[in-house]
PDB file of C-alpha atoms in Angstrom:
ATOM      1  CA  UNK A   1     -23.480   6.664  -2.593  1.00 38.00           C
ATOM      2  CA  UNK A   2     -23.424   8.029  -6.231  1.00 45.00           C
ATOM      3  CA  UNK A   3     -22.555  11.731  -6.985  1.00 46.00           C
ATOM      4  CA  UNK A   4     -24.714  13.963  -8.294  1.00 47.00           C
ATOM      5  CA  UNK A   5     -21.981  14.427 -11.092  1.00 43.00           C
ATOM      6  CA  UNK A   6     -22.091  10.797 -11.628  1.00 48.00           C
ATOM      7  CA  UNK A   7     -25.792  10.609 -11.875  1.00 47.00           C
ATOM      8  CA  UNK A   8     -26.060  12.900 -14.481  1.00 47.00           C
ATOM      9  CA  UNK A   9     -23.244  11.407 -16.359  1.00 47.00           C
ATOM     10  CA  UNK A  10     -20.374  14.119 -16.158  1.00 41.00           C
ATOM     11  CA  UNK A  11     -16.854  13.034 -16.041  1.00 47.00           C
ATOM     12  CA  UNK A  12     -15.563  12.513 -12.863  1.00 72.00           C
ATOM     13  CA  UNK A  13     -11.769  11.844 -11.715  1.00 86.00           C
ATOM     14  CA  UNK A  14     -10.810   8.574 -10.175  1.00 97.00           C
ATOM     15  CA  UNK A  15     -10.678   9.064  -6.615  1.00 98.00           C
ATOM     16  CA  UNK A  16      -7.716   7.245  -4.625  1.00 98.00           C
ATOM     17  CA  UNK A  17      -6.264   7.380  -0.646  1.00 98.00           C
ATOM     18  CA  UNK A  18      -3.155   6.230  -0.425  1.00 98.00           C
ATOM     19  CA  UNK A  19      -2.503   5.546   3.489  1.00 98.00           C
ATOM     20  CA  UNK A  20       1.608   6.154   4.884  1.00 95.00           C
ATOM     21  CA  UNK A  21       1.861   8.853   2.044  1.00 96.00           C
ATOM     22  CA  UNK A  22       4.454  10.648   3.860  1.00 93.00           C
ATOM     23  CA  UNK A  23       7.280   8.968   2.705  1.00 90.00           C
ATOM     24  CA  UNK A  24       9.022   6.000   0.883  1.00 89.00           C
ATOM     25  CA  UNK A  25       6.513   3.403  -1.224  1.00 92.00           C
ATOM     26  CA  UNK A  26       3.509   5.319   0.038  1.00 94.00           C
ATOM     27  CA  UNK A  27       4.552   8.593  -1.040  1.00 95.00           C
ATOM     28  CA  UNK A  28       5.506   7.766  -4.208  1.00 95.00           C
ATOM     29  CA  UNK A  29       2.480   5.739  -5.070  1.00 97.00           C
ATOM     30  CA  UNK A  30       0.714   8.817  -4.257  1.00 97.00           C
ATOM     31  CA  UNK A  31       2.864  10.559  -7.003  1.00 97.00           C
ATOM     32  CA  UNK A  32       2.496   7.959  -9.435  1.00 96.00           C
ATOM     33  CA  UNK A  33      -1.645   8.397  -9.332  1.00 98.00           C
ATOM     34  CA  UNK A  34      -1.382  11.684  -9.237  1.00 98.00           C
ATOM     35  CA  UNK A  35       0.552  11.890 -12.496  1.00 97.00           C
ATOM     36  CA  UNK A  36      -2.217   9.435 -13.737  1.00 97.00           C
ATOM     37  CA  UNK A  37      -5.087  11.325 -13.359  1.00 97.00           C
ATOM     38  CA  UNK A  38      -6.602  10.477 -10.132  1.00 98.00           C
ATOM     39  CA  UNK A  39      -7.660  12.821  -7.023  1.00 98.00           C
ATOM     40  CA  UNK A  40      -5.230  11.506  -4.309  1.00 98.00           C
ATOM     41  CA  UNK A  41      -5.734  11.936  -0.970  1.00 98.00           C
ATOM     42  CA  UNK A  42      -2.596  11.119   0.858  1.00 98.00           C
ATOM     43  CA  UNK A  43      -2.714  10.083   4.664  1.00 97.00           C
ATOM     44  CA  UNK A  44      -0.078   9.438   7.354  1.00 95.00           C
ATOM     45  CA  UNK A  45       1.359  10.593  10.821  1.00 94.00           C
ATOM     46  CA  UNK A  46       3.825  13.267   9.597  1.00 94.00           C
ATOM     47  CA  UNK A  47       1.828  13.784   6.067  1.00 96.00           C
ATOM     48  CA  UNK A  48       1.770  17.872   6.817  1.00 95.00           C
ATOM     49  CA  UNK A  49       5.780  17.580   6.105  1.00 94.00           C
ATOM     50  CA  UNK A  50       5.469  15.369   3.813  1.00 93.00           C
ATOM     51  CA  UNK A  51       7.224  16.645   0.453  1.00 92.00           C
ATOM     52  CA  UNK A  52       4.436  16.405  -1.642  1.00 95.00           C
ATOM     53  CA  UNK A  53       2.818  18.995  -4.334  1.00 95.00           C
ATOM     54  CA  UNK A  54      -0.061  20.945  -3.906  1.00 93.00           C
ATOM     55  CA  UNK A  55      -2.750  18.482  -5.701  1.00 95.00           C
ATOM     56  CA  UNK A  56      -2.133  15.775  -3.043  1.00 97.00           C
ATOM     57  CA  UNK A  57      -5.103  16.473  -0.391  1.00 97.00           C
ATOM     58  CA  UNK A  58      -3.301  15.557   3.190  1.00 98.00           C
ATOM     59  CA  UNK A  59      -4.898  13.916   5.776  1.00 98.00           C
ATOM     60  CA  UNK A  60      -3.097  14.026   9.096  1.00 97.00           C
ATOM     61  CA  UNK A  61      -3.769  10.789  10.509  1.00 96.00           C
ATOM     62  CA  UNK A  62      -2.427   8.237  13.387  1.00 95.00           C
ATOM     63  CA  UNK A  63      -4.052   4.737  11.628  1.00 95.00           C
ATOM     64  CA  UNK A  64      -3.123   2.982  15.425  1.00 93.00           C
ATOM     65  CA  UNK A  65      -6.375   5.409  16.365  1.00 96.00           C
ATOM     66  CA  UNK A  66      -9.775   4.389  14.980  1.00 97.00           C
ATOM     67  CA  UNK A  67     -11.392   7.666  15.508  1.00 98.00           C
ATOM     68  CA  UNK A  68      -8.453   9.274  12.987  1.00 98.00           C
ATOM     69  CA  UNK A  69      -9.249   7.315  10.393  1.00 98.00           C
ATOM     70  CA  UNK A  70     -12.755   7.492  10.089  1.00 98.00           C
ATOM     71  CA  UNK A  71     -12.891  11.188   9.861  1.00 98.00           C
ATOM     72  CA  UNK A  72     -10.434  10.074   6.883  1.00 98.00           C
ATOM     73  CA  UNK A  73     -12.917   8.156   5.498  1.00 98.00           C
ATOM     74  CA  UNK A  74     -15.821  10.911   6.551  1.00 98.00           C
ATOM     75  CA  UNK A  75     -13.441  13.358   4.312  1.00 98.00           C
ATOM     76  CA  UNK A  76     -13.559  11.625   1.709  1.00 98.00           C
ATOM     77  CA  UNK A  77     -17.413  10.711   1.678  1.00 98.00           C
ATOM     78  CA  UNK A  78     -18.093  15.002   2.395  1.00 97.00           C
ATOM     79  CA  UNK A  79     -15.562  16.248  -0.605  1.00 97.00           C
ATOM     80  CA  UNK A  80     -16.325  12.853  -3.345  1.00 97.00           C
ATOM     81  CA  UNK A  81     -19.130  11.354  -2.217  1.00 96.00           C
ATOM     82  CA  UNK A  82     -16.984   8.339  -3.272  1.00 97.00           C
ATOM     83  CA  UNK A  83     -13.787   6.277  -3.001  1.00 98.00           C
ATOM     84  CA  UNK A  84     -12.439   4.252  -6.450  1.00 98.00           C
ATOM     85  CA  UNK A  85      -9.122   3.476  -4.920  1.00 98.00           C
ATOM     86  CA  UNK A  86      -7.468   2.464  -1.940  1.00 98.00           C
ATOM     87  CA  UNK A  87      -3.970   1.776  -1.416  1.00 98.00           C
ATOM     88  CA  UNK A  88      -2.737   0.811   2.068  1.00 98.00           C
ATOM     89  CA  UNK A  89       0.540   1.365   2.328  1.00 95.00           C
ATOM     90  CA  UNK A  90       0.695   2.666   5.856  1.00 93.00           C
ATOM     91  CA  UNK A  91       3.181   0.440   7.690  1.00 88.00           C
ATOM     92  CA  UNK A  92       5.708   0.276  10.664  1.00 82.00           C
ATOM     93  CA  UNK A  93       7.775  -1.955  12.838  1.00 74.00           C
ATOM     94  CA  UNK A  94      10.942   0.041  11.198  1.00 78.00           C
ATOM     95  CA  UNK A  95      11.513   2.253  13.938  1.00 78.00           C
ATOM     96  CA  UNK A  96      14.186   1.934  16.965  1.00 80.00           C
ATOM     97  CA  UNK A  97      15.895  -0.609  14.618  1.00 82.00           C
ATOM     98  CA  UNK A  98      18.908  -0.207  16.690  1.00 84.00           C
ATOM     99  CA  UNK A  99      18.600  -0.266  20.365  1.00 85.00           C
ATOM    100  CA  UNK A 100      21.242   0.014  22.875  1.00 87.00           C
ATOM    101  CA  UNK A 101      23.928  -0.635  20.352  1.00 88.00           C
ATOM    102  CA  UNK A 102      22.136  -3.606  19.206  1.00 89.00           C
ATOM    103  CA  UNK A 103      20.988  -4.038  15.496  1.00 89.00           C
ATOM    104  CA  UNK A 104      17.495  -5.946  16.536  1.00 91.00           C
ATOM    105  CA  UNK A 105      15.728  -6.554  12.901  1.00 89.00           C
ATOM    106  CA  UNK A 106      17.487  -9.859  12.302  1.00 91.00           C
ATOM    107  CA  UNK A 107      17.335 -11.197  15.859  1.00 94.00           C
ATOM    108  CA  UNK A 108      15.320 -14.742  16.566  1.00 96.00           C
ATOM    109  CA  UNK A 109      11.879 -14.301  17.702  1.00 96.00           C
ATOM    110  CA  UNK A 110      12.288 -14.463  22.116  1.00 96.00           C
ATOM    111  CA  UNK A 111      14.666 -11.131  21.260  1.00 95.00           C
ATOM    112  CA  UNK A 112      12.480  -8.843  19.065  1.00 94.00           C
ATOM    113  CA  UNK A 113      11.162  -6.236  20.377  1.00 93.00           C
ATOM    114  CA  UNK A 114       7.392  -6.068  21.813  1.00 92.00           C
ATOM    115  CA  UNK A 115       7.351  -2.597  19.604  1.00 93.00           C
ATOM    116  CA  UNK A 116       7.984  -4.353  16.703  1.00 94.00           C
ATOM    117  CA  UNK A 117       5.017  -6.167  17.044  1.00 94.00           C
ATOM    118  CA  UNK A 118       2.740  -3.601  17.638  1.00 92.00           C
ATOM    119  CA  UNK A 119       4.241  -1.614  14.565  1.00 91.00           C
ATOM    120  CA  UNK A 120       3.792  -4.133  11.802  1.00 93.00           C
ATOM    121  CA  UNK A 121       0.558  -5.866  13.384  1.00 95.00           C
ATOM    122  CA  UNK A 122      -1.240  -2.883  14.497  1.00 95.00           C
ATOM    123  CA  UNK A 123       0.271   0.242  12.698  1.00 92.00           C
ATOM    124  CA  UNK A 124      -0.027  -2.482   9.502  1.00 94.00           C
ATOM    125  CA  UNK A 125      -1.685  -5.146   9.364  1.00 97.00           C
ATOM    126  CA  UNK A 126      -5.018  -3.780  11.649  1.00 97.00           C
ATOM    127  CA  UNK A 127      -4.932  -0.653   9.840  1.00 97.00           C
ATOM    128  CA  UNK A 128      -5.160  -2.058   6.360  1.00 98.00           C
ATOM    129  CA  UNK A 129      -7.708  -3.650   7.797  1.00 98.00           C
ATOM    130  CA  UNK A 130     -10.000  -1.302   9.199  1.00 98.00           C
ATOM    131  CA  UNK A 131      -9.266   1.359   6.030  1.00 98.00           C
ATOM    132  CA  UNK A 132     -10.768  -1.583   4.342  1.00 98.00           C
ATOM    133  CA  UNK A 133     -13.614  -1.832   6.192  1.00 98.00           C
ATOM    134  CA  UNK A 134     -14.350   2.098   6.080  1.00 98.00           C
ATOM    135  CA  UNK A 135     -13.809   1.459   2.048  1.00 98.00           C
ATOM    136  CA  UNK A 136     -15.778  -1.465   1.504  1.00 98.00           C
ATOM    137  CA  UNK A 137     -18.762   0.273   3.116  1.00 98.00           C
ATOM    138  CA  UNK A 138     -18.340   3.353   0.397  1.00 98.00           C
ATOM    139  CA  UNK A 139     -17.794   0.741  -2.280  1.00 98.00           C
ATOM    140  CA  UNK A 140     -19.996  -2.084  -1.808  1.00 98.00           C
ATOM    141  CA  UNK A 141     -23.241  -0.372  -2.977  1.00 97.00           C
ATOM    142  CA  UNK A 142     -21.718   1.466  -6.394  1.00 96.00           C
ATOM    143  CA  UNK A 143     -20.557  -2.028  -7.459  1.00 97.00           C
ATOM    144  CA  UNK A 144     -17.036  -0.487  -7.957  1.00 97.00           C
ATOM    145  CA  UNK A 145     -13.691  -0.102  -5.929  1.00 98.00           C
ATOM    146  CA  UNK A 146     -10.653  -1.312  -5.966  1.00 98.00           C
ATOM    147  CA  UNK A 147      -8.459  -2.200  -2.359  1.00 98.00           C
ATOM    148  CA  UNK A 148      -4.571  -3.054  -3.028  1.00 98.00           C
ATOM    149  CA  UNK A 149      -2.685  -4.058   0.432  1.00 98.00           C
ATOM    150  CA  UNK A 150       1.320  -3.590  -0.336  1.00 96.00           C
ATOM    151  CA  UNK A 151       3.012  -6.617   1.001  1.00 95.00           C
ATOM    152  CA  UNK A 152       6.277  -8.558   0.434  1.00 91.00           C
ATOM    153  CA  UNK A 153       7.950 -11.746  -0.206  1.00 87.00           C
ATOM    154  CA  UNK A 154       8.802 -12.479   3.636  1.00 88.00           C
ATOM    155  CA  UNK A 155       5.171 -13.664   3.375  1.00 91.00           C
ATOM    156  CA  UNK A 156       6.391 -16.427   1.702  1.00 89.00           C
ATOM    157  CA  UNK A 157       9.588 -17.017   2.758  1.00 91.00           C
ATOM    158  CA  UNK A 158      11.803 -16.117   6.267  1.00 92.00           C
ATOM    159  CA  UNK A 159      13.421 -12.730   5.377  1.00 89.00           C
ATOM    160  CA  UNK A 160      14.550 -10.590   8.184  1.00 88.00           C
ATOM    161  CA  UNK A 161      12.741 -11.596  11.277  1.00 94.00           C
ATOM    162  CA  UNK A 162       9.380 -13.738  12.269  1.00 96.00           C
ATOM    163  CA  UNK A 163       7.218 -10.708  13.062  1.00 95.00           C
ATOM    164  CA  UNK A 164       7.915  -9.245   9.320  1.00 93.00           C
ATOM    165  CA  UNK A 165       6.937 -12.608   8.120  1.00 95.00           C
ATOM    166  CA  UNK A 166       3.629 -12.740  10.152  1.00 96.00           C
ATOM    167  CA  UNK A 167       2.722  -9.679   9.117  1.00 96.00           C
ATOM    168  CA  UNK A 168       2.889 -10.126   5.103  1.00 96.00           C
ATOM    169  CA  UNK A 169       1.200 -13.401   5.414  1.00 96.00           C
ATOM    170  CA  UNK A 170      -1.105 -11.813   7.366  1.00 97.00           C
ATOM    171  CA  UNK A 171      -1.780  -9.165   4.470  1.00 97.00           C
ATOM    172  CA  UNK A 172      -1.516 -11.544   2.237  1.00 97.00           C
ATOM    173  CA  UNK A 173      -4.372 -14.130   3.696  1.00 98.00           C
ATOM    174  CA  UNK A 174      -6.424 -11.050   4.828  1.00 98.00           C
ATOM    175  CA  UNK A 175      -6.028 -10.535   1.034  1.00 98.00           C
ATOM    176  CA  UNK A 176      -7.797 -13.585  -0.862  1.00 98.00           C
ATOM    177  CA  UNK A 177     -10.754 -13.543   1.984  1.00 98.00           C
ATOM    178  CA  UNK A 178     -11.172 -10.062   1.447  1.00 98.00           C
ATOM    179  CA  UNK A 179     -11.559 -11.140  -2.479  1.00 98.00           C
ATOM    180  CA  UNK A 180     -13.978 -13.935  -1.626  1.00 98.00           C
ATOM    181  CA  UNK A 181     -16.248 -11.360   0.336  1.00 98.00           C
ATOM    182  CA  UNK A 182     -16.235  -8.548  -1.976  1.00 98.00           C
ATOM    183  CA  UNK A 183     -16.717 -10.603  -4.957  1.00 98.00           C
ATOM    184  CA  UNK A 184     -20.431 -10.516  -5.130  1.00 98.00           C
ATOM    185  CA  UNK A 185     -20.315  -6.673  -5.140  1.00 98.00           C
ATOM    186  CA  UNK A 186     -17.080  -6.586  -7.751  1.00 98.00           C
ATOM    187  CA  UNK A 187     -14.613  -5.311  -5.699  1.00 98.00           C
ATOM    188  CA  UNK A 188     -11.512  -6.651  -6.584  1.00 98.00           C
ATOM    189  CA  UNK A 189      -8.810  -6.810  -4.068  1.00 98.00           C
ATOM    190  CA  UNK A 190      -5.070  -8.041  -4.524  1.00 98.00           C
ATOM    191  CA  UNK A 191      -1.498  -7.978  -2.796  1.00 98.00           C
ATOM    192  CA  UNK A 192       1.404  -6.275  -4.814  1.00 97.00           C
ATOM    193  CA  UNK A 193       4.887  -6.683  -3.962  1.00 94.00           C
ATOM    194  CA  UNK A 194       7.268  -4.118  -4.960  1.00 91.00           C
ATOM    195  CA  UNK A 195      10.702  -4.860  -5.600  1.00 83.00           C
ATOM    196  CA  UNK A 196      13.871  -3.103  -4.310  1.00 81.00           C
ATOM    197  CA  UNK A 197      12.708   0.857  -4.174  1.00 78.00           C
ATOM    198  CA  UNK A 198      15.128   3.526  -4.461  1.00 80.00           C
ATOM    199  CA  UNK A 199      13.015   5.189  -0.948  1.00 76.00           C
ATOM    200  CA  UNK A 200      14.355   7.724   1.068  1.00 75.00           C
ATOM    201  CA  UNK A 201      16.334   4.971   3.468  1.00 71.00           C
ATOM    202  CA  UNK A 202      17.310   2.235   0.350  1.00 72.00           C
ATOM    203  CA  UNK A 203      19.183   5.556  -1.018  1.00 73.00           C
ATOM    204  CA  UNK A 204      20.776   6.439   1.994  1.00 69.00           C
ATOM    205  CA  UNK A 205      22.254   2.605   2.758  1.00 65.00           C
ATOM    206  CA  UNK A 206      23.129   2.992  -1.091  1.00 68.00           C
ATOM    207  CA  UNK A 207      25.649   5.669  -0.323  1.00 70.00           C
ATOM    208  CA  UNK A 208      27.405   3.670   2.185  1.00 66.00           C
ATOM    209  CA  UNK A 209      27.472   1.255   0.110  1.00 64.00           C
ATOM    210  CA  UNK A 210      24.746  -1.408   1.196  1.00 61.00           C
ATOM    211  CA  UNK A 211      22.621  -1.691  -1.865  1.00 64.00           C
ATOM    212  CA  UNK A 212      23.225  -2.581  -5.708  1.00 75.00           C
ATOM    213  CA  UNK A 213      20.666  -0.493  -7.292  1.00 77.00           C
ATOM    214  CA  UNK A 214      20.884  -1.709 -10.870  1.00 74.00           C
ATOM    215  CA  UNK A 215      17.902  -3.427 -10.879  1.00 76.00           C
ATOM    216  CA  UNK A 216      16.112  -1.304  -9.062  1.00 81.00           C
ATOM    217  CA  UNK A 217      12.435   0.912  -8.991  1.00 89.00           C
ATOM    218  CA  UNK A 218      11.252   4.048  -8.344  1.00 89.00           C
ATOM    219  CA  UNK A 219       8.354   4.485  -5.714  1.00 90.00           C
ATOM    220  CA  UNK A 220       6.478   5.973  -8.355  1.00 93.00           C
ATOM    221  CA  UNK A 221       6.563   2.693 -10.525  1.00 95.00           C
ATOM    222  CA  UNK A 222       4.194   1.178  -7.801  1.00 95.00           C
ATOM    223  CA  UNK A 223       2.098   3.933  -8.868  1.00 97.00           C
ATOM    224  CA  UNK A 224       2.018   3.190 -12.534  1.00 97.00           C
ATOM    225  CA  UNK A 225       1.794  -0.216 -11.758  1.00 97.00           C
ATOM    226  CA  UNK A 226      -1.707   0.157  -9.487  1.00 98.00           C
ATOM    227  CA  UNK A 227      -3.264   2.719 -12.123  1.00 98.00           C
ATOM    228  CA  UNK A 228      -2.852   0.245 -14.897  1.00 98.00           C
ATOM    229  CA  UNK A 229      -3.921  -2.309 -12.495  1.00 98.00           C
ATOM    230  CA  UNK A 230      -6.766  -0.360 -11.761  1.00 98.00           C
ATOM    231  CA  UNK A 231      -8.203  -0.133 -15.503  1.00 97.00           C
ATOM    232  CA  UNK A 232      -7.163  -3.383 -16.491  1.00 97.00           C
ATOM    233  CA  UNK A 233     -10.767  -4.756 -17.741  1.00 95.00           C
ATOM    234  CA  UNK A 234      -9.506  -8.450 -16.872  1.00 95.00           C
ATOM    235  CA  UNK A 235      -8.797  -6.982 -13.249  1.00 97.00           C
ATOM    236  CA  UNK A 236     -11.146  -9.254 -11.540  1.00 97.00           C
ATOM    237  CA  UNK A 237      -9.729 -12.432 -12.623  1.00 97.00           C
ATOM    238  CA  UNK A 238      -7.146 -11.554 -10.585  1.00 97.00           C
ATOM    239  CA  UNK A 239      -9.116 -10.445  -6.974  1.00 98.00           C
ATOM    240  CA  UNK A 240      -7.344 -12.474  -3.956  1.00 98.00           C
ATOM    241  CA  UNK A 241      -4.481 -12.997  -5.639  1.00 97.00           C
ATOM    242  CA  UNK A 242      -0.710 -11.672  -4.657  1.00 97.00           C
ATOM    243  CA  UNK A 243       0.810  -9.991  -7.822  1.00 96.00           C
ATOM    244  CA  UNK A 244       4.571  -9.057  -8.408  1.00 95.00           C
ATOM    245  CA  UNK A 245       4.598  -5.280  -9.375  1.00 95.00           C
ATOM    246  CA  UNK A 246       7.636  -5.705 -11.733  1.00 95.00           C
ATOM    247  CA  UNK A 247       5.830  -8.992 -13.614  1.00 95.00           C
ATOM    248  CA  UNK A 248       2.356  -6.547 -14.212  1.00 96.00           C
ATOM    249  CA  UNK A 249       4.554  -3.941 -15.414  1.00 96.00           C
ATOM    250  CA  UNK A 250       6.081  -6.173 -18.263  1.00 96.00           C
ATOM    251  CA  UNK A 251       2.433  -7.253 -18.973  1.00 96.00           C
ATOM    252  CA  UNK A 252       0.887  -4.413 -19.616  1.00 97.00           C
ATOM    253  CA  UNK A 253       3.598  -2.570 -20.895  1.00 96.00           C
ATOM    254  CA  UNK A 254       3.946  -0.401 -17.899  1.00 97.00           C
ATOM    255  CA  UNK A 255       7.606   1.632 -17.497  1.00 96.00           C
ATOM    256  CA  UNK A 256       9.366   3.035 -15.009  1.00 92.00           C
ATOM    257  CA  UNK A 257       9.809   6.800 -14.319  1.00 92.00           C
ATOM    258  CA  UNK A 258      13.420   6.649 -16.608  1.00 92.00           C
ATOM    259  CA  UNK A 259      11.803   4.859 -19.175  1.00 94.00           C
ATOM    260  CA  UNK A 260      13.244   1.165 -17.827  1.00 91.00           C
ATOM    261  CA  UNK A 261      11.792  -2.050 -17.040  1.00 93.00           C
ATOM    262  CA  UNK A 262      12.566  -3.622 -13.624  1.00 90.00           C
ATOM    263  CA  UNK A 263      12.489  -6.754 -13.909  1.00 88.00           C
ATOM    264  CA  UNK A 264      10.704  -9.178 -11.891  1.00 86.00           C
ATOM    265  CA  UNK A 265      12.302 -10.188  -8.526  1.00 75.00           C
ATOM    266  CA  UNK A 266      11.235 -13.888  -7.292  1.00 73.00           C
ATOM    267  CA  UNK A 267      12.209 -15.597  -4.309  1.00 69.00           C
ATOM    268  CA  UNK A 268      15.682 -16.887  -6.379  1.00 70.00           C
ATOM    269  CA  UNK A 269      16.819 -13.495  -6.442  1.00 67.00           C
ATOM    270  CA  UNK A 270      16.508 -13.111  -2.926  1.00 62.00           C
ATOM    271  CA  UNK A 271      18.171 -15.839  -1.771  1.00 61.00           C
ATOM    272  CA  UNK A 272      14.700 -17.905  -0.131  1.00 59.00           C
ATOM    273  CA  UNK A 273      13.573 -20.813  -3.060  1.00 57.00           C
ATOM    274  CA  UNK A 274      13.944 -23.760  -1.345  1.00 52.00           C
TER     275      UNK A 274
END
């Protein structure tokens, strides 16, 4: 569907939804575009106390229920008439990470959790999914949209636990045949991995002493990162394929909130080549 606006060629802002916008990578992707210029629409359980300024349009959403996040979607179509943008960052699988006294996240497969599943599968994976779908069906006939899935190097490697590992390379496949489908209609669609982000809970453990932040980004920095993603000309040579946040930045000269350049984790730095 194209706008009236766009029809008669007036300007019209970017339009992005950024799903799990409450809090952590989410929320400060939604800052990042924001600053950039776009009209972000932020979505997420607890999004109404989210700390989040005023030009952010919250959605209160559940993305486990179907019905919630097509009037999302219907939102979006009634206010824009479009969708340029979509980030899904919504996520879970964190919660109830100790249970009974017992630190679960690390333990072997037979001892996770059945919620675990359910919150990186469903809560993730499915809902980046089916945001897609309700995206590719604004985006398909304008010719132009862009879908980014935020996923991680346990896709590639065993980092924490099996189910986290499933669940990237989940993201990560549902990536490149997303690419292959949307191609025709030039819809580019990519994985990003973020690095270490100073979030909400990476800050806390920081304090105690759990994390060296040196090297580490702000959540916003995702949010640079996607916008100059997002108007890189060359961006379809890259649809389907999983991109390092950090590595983009140094290529298109892309800085951090403080003015530094995070560099580029790989799987070296974290301990998994080999």
């Amino acid at each position: 569907m194209i706008s009236e606006r766009e029809r008669n060629g007036a300007p019209t802002e970017n339009v992005a939804l950024v799903t799990g916008a409450s809090r952590g990578v989410g929320r400060g992707i939604a800052l990042g575009l924001l600053a950039a210029g776009f009209r972000v629409y932020g979505s997420g359980r607890s999004i109404d106390q989210a700390d989040l300024p005023r030009g952010i349009r919250r959605l209160r959403c559940d993305h486990l229920k179907d019905d919630q996040t097509a009037r999302v979607f219907e939102t979006i179509r009634s206010e824009c008439g479009r969708l340029d943008l979509l980030v899904n960052c919504a996520w879970g699988g964190y919660e109830k990470m100790v249970e009974g006294g017992v630190f679960t996240w690390p333990a072997p497969f037979w001892d996770q959790p059945p919620h675990r599943w359910t919150g990186m599968m469903d809560a993730g994976v499915r809902a980046a999914f089916v945001c897609s779908a309700h995206a590719a069906r604004m985006m398909t006939p304008r010719g132009r949209g862009v879908i980014v899935h935020i996923s991680f190097w346990s896709a590639q490697r065993h980092l924490g636990n099996t189910i986290y590992g499933v669940a990237k390379a989940a993201t990560d496949k549902m990536t490149s045949d997303m690419a292959v489908e949307l191609k025709q209609f030039a819809v580019p669609v990519i994985s990003l991995y973020p690095g270490l982000v100073r979030t909400e809970a990476v800050l806390a453990a920081a304090k105690s002493g759990g994390f060296d932040l040196s090297t580490s980004e702000s959540p916003e920095f995702i949010g640079r990162v996607i916008n100059a993603l997002f108007h890189d000309a060359n961006l379809m040579a890259r649809t389907g394929q999983v991109l390092v946040a950090a590595a983009v930045a140094k290529e298109l000269g892309v800085l951090d909130i403080d003015g530094s350049s995070p560099p580029a984790l790989t799987l070296a730095d974290l301990g998994l080549e080999g």
